[in-house]
Amino acid sequence: MPVPIPNVDPDKLADVRKRYAEEANKRLRPEGLAQFQPLKDANDERLRALSDDPWADHDALNAKPSPIDNNATYKFFVLGAGFGGLVYAVRLIESGLATANEIRLADAAGGFGGTWYWNRYPGLHCDLESYIYLPLLEETGYVPTQKYVAGYEIREHAERVARHWKLTNKALFRTDVKTAEWNDQTELWTVKFTEKRGPSAAPRDYVIRAQYVYLAAGVLTRPQVPKIPELLSFKGPTFHTARWDYKVSGGSQKDQSLTGFRGKKVAIIGTAATAIGAIPEIAKYAEELYVFQRTPAYVKPRNQRTTTPADWNNVIATKKGWQAERVANWNRHLTNSVRPGERNLVADGWTDQPAYSAILGSPSHGVIGASPENIEKHVTNFHAYDLPNMETIRANIERIVKDPDTAEKLKPWYPSWCKRPTFSDIYLPLFNEPHVHLIDTNGQGVNRATEKGLVVGDTEYPVDIIIFSTGFQAPAARLGSPAARTGVKVTGRKGIDLDEKWVSKGAATLHGYATSEFPNLFFSGTAQATITGNNIWMLSLIAEHVAYWISEAERRVGPGKRAIVEVTKEGEEAHTAEVVKRAPFFAAIAGCTPGYFNAYGEAAAITDPAEKAKRARGSTWSEGALSFLDYLQKWRDEGSLKGLKVTAAK
Ligand code: FAD
Ligand code: NDP
């Protein structure tokens, strides 16, 4: 049942929308995604080095026997040992498809956790409730210490999951997977990768074969910096938040005493989710802190709480299956589809913004017809839903930040669905402190760097240290190709290249997780699937569905035979048609301020109908995650594995 559309003053709404459009246009850049440089691909060694792994314990890892035998054949190979790879491996084990020993994982990181391995900046917390974000709490018996736990606790949970399912010694770390190629003769995948063993040991090359390959490479894995002119002329230390340099800042992930910033002028570029967490911690130590802002984040109250035994036992974990029920309840609030009388169990800043479903999808609005009138009505309704929320956010800034000019600059002028919300009770008040300086760039970004600092307009800001909080290569790069996200050259039947298939044709999948000509290859992602806001829940849904495909395939070929499961062309086109039919729902994203959600405005600038149609194929399911699950369930109930072909290996 949708929340009724609030009765907002139409003139006010029109004014606000005009302002949103002006602010978005001001920020559009012709270079789109190309305004950024992913660090790993940089020509310059100094920039490239900023993406090196600061955390791997090479001596300890080198002392262990390798978990992967060169030239061996494994049943399951998983690229990525973040939560995506882990929940998939757990699902395989739990559904009886594999023992831990039949699974191998590989990751460029030096340990488990993915995002939570790489990102260790001070102030990092889960941005949604840990009770629904951390997976497998019932199975592991773990109780998160806080409603929004810190980054290291999430990483430790990844390690716990690996231990619990005996996967600790099944993962090869510090390993870049390079190629995966289907071999029609062996009817197996051949995967090649290199283990980097640190400065004192030679790298090791591996070639293995696998029956099934899963690409769980995540989406926010490639840190980037903007191509700021003369960036490399700056002489002082610089680093990216995704590879926080505690040698410069002092402290550690667990002891966030950033004493290295004492007496220093520190600059941070970026004011989105990462920066909102890190800035308050830097401000505690830096002599002067310069916050370079291009677009203000929208900041909602955090309301952190410690988990008490009473809350946990009597309110949260009250019965078997509580976590699944809680996450579904949260999702209904987020997708504007709350059941009559349904309580809001999580009751946080995610669940009070029905307009956020403009990006997640919602079952409450039906399939939106593609006529301009339908779309305009739909987008106007969402702006009406959103206005009270965004007005409250802007009013809070005025209430908290004393200097009216600074408060004005901190106000977000875009609808809530254009960016992931941020949560903090300590970020905004910082701008009342004399040593914290907001350097607003009026949507244009930093002009250039110098030997001594950064320039905005005509003013140079001399600083000692520059920190980049400028995000990650956008998942939409190369139309969201699953191969491009991994950096792996994936070759299917007839030598077809996965990346080229995507770029020439657009997304083409069954249910988002596999594509024709690539047998026994599966991938995580949102295109042609669902986006939930809670990424680990989404990864668990994918794992469950892919495991279902495999178990049905194995059941159908019978014991003792190797199953090959592949998507048919008709299957992927039929599913694509269902997705594309629903794509007009997402029209509100087109007008967003540039960001990684809308490929920095690239998509809206496309006028060629063929190119537009190609992009529409990469849309997500417009009716929200629970509706998508219903769609998958109906597909399963139909019983014929429509769109999949199952054969036994010769
Ligand atoms: P990742 O965790 O990114 O893991 C993928 C792994 O694949 C990486 O370790 C990478 O090294 C490896 N990999 C990629 N390519 C290769 C290759 N070619 N060879 C070898 N290894 C490779 N989501 C939320 O829902 N709530 C949050 O609070 C939240 N906070 C976040 C905070 C930060 C700072 C960031 C960046 C993201 C956050 N996210 C959050 C999103 C988060 O990425 C997901 O929640 C989730 O952890 C993703 O898991 P994953 O396994 O899919 O990907
Ligand atoms: P983002 O891509 O969201 O933000 C990058 C920031 O850099 C933006 O403020 C951007 O401004 C700014 N920027 C880019 N180019 C320039 C420039 N030339 N000059 C000045 N500023 C510039 O990255 P984040 O790392 O903050 O977050 C990425 C995602 O990771 C989040 O959306 C969220 O999903 C997840 N996350 C979750 C967290 C949590 O609390 N658990 C914490 C951190 C991240 P502009 O907006 O104008 O582009």
Coordinates of N, CA and C and ligand atoms in Angstrom, one line a residue, residues 40 79-86 106-109 111 113-119 121 124-128 133 154 175-178 216-221 274 350 420 472 485-488 524 533-536 539, ligand 1:
K40 N 44.1 2.3 -10.6 CA 44.8 1.1 -11.1 C 45.2 1.2 -12.5
L79 N 35.3 -15.8 -8.1 CA 36.1 -14.6 -8.2 C 35.6 -13.6 -7.2
G80 N 36.3 -13.3 -6.1 CA 35.9 -12.3 -5.2 C 35.6 -13.0 -3.8
A81 N 36.3 -12.5 -2.8 CA 36.0 -13.1 -1.4 C 35.4 -12.0 -0.5
G82 N 34.6 -11.1 -1.1 CA 33.8 -10.2 -0.3 C 32.6 -11.0 0.1
F83 N 31.6 -10.3 0.6 CA 30.4 -11.0 1.0 C 29.6 -11.6 -0.2
G84 N 29.8 -11.1 -1.4 CA 29.2 -11.7 -2.5 C 29.7 -13.1 -2.8
G85 N 31.0 -13.3 -2.8 CA 31.6 -14.6 -2.9 C 31.3 -15.5 -1.8
L86 N 31.3 -14.9 -0.6 CA 31.1 -15.7 0.6 C 29.7 -16.3 0.7
A106 N 39.2 -16.6 -5.2 CA 40.4 -15.8 -5.4 C 40.1 -14.4 -5.3
D107 N 40.9 -13.6 -4.7 CA 40.7 -12.2 -4.6 C 42.0 -11.4 -4.6
A108 N 41.9 -10.2 -5.2 CA 43.1 -9.3 -5.3 C 43.4 -8.9 -3.9
A109 N 42.5 -8.9 -3.0 CA 42.7 -8.4 -1.6 C 43.6 -9.4 -0.8
G111 N 42.8 -10.6 2.1 CA 42.0 -11.3 3.1 C 40.5 -11.2 2.7
G113 N 36.5 -10.1 2.9 CA 35.7 -8.9 3.2 C 35.4 -8.0 2.1
G114 N 36.2 -8.1 1.0 CA 36.0 -7.2 -0.2 C 36.0 -5.7 0.2
T115 N 34.9 -5.0 0.0 CA 34.7 -3.6 0.4 C 35.3 -3.4 1.8
W116 N 35.1 -4.3 2.7 CA 35.4 -4.1 4.1 C 36.8 -4.5 4.4
Y117 N 37.5 -5.2 3.5 CA 38.9 -5.4 3.5 C 39.6 -4.1 3.1
W118 N 39.2 -3.6 1.9 CA 39.9 -2.4 1.4 C 39.6 -1.1 2.1
N119 N 38.4 -0.9 2.4 CA 38.1 0.4 3.1 C 38.2 0.3 4.6
Y121 N 38.9 3.4 6.4 CA 39.1 4.8 6.8 C 38.5 5.1 8.2
L124 N 34.4 4.8 9.4 CA 33.6 3.9 8.5 C 32.6 3.1 9.4
H125 N 31.4 3.1 9.0 CA 30.3 2.3 9.6 C 29.4 1.8 8.6
C126 N 28.6 0.8 9.0 CA 27.5 0.3 8.1 C 26.5 1.4 8.0
D127 N 26.0 1.7 6.8 CA 25.1 2.8 6.6 C 23.7 2.4 6.8
L128 N 23.4 1.0 6.9 CA 22.1 0.6 7.3 C 22.2 -0.3 8.4
Y133 N 22.0 -6.0 7.7 CA 23.1 -6.0 6.7 C 24.1 -7.2 6.8
I154 N 32.6 -5.4 10.6 CA 32.0 -6.1 9.4 C 33.0 -7.0 8.7
T175 N 45.5 -11.9 -5.5 CA 45.5 -12.6 -6.8 C 44.6 -11.9 -7.8
D176 N 45.1 -11.4 -8.9 CA 44.4 -10.8 -9.9 C 44.0 -11.8 -10.9
V177 N 42.7 -12.0 -11.1 CA 42.2 -13.0 -12.1 C 42.3 -12.2 -13.4
K178 N 42.9 -12.9 -14.4 CA 43.1 -12.2 -15.7 C 42.1 -12.6 -16.8
A216 N 32.0 -12.6 -8.5 CA 31.4 -11.8 -7.4 C 32.3 -10.6 -7.2
A217 N 32.5 -9.8 -8.2 CA 33.5 -8.8 -8.1 C 33.1 -7.5 -7.5
G218 N 31.8 -7.4 -7.1 CA 31.4 -6.1 -6.5 C 31.3 -5.0 -7.5
V219 N 30.9 -3.8 -7.0 CA 30.7 -2.7 -8.0 C 31.6 -1.5 -7.6
L220 N 32.0 -1.4 -6.3 CA 32.7 -0.2 -5.9 C 34.1 -0.6 -5.5
T221 N 34.8 -1.1 -6.5 CA 36.1 -1.7 -6.2 C 37.3 -1.0 -6.8
T274 N 31.5 8.5 2.0 CA 32.8 8.2 2.6 C 33.2 9.4 3.4
W350 N 16.2 5.3 6.5 CA 15.9 4.7 5.2 C 14.4 4.6 5.1
R420 N 23.0 8.1 -2.6 CA 22.8 7.2 -1.4 C 22.7 8.2 -0.2
F472 N 34.6 5.7 -6.7 CA 35.0 4.5 -7.4 C 34.5 4.6 -8.8
R485 N 33.6 -4.9 -15.0 CA 33.7 -4.7 -13.5 C 34.8 -5.5 -12.9
T486 N 35.1 -6.7 -13.5 CA 36.1 -7.5 -12.8 C 37.5 -7.2 -13.4
G487 N 37.5 -6.6 -14.6 CA 38.8 -6.5 -15.3 C 39.3 -7.8 -15.9
V488 N 38.4 -8.8 -16.0 CA 38.8 -10.1 -16.5 C 38.3 -10.2 -18.0
S524 N 27.2 -11.6 -10.2 CA 26.4 -10.8 -9.4 C 26.2 -9.4 -10.1
G533 N 19.1 -1.7 -1.9 CA 19.5 -0.8 -0.9 C 20.4 -1.5 0.1
N534 N 20.0 -2.7 0.4 CA 20.8 -3.6 1.3 C 21.6 -4.5 0.4
N535 N 22.8 -4.2 0.2 CA 23.6 -4.9 -0.9 C 23.8 -6.4 -0.5
I536 N 24.0 -6.7 0.8 CA 24.3 -8.1 1.1 C 23.0 -8.9 1.0
L539 N 22.9 -9.8 -2.5 CA 23.9 -10.8 -2.9 C 23.4 -12.2 -2.4
Ligands
FAD1 P1 33.1 -6.4 -2.9 O1 33.0 -6.3 -1.4 O2 33.6 -5.2 -3.6 O3 34.1 -7.6 -3.2 C1 34.6 -7.9 -4.4 C2 36.0 -8.4 -4.4 O4 36.3 -8.8 -5.7 C3 37.0 -7.3 -4.0 O5 37.7 -7.7 -2.8 C4 38.0 -7.2 -5.2 O6 39.3 -7.1 -4.8 C5 37.7 -8.6 -5.9 N1 38.0 -8.5 -7.3 C6 37.4 -7.7 -8.3 N2 38.0 -8.0 -9.5 C7 38.9 -9.0 -9.3 C8 39.8 -9.6 -10.1 N3 39.8 -9.4 -11.4 N4 40.6 -10.5 -9.6 C9 40.6 -10.8 -8.2 N5 39.8 -10.2 -7.4 C10 38.9 -9.3 -7.9 N6 26.4 -1.5 1.1 C11 25.4 -1.5 2.0 O7 24.4 -2.1 1.7 N7 25.5 -1.0 3.2 C12 26.7 -0.3 3.6 O8 26.8 0.2 4.7 C13 27.7 -0.2 2.6 N8 28.8 0.5 3.0 C14 29.8 0.6 2.0 C15 30.9 1.4 2.4 C16 31.9 1.6 1.4 C17 33.1 2.4 1.8 C18 31.8 1.1 0.1 C19 32.8 1.3 -0.9 C20 30.7 0.3 -0.2 C21 29.7 0.1 0.7 N9 28.5 -0.7 0.5 C22 27.5 -0.8 1.4 C23 28.5 -1.4 -0.8 C24 29.3 -2.8 -0.6 O9 30.2 -2.7 -1.7 C25 28.4 -4.0 -0.6 O10 27.5 -3.9 0.5 C26 29.1 -5.3 -0.4 O11 30.0 -5.4 0.6 C27 29.6 -5.7 -1.8 O12 30.1 -7.1 -1.7 P2 30.7 -7.8 -3.0 O13 31.2 -9.1 -2.5 O14 29.6 -7.8 -4.1 O15 31.8 -6.8 -3.5

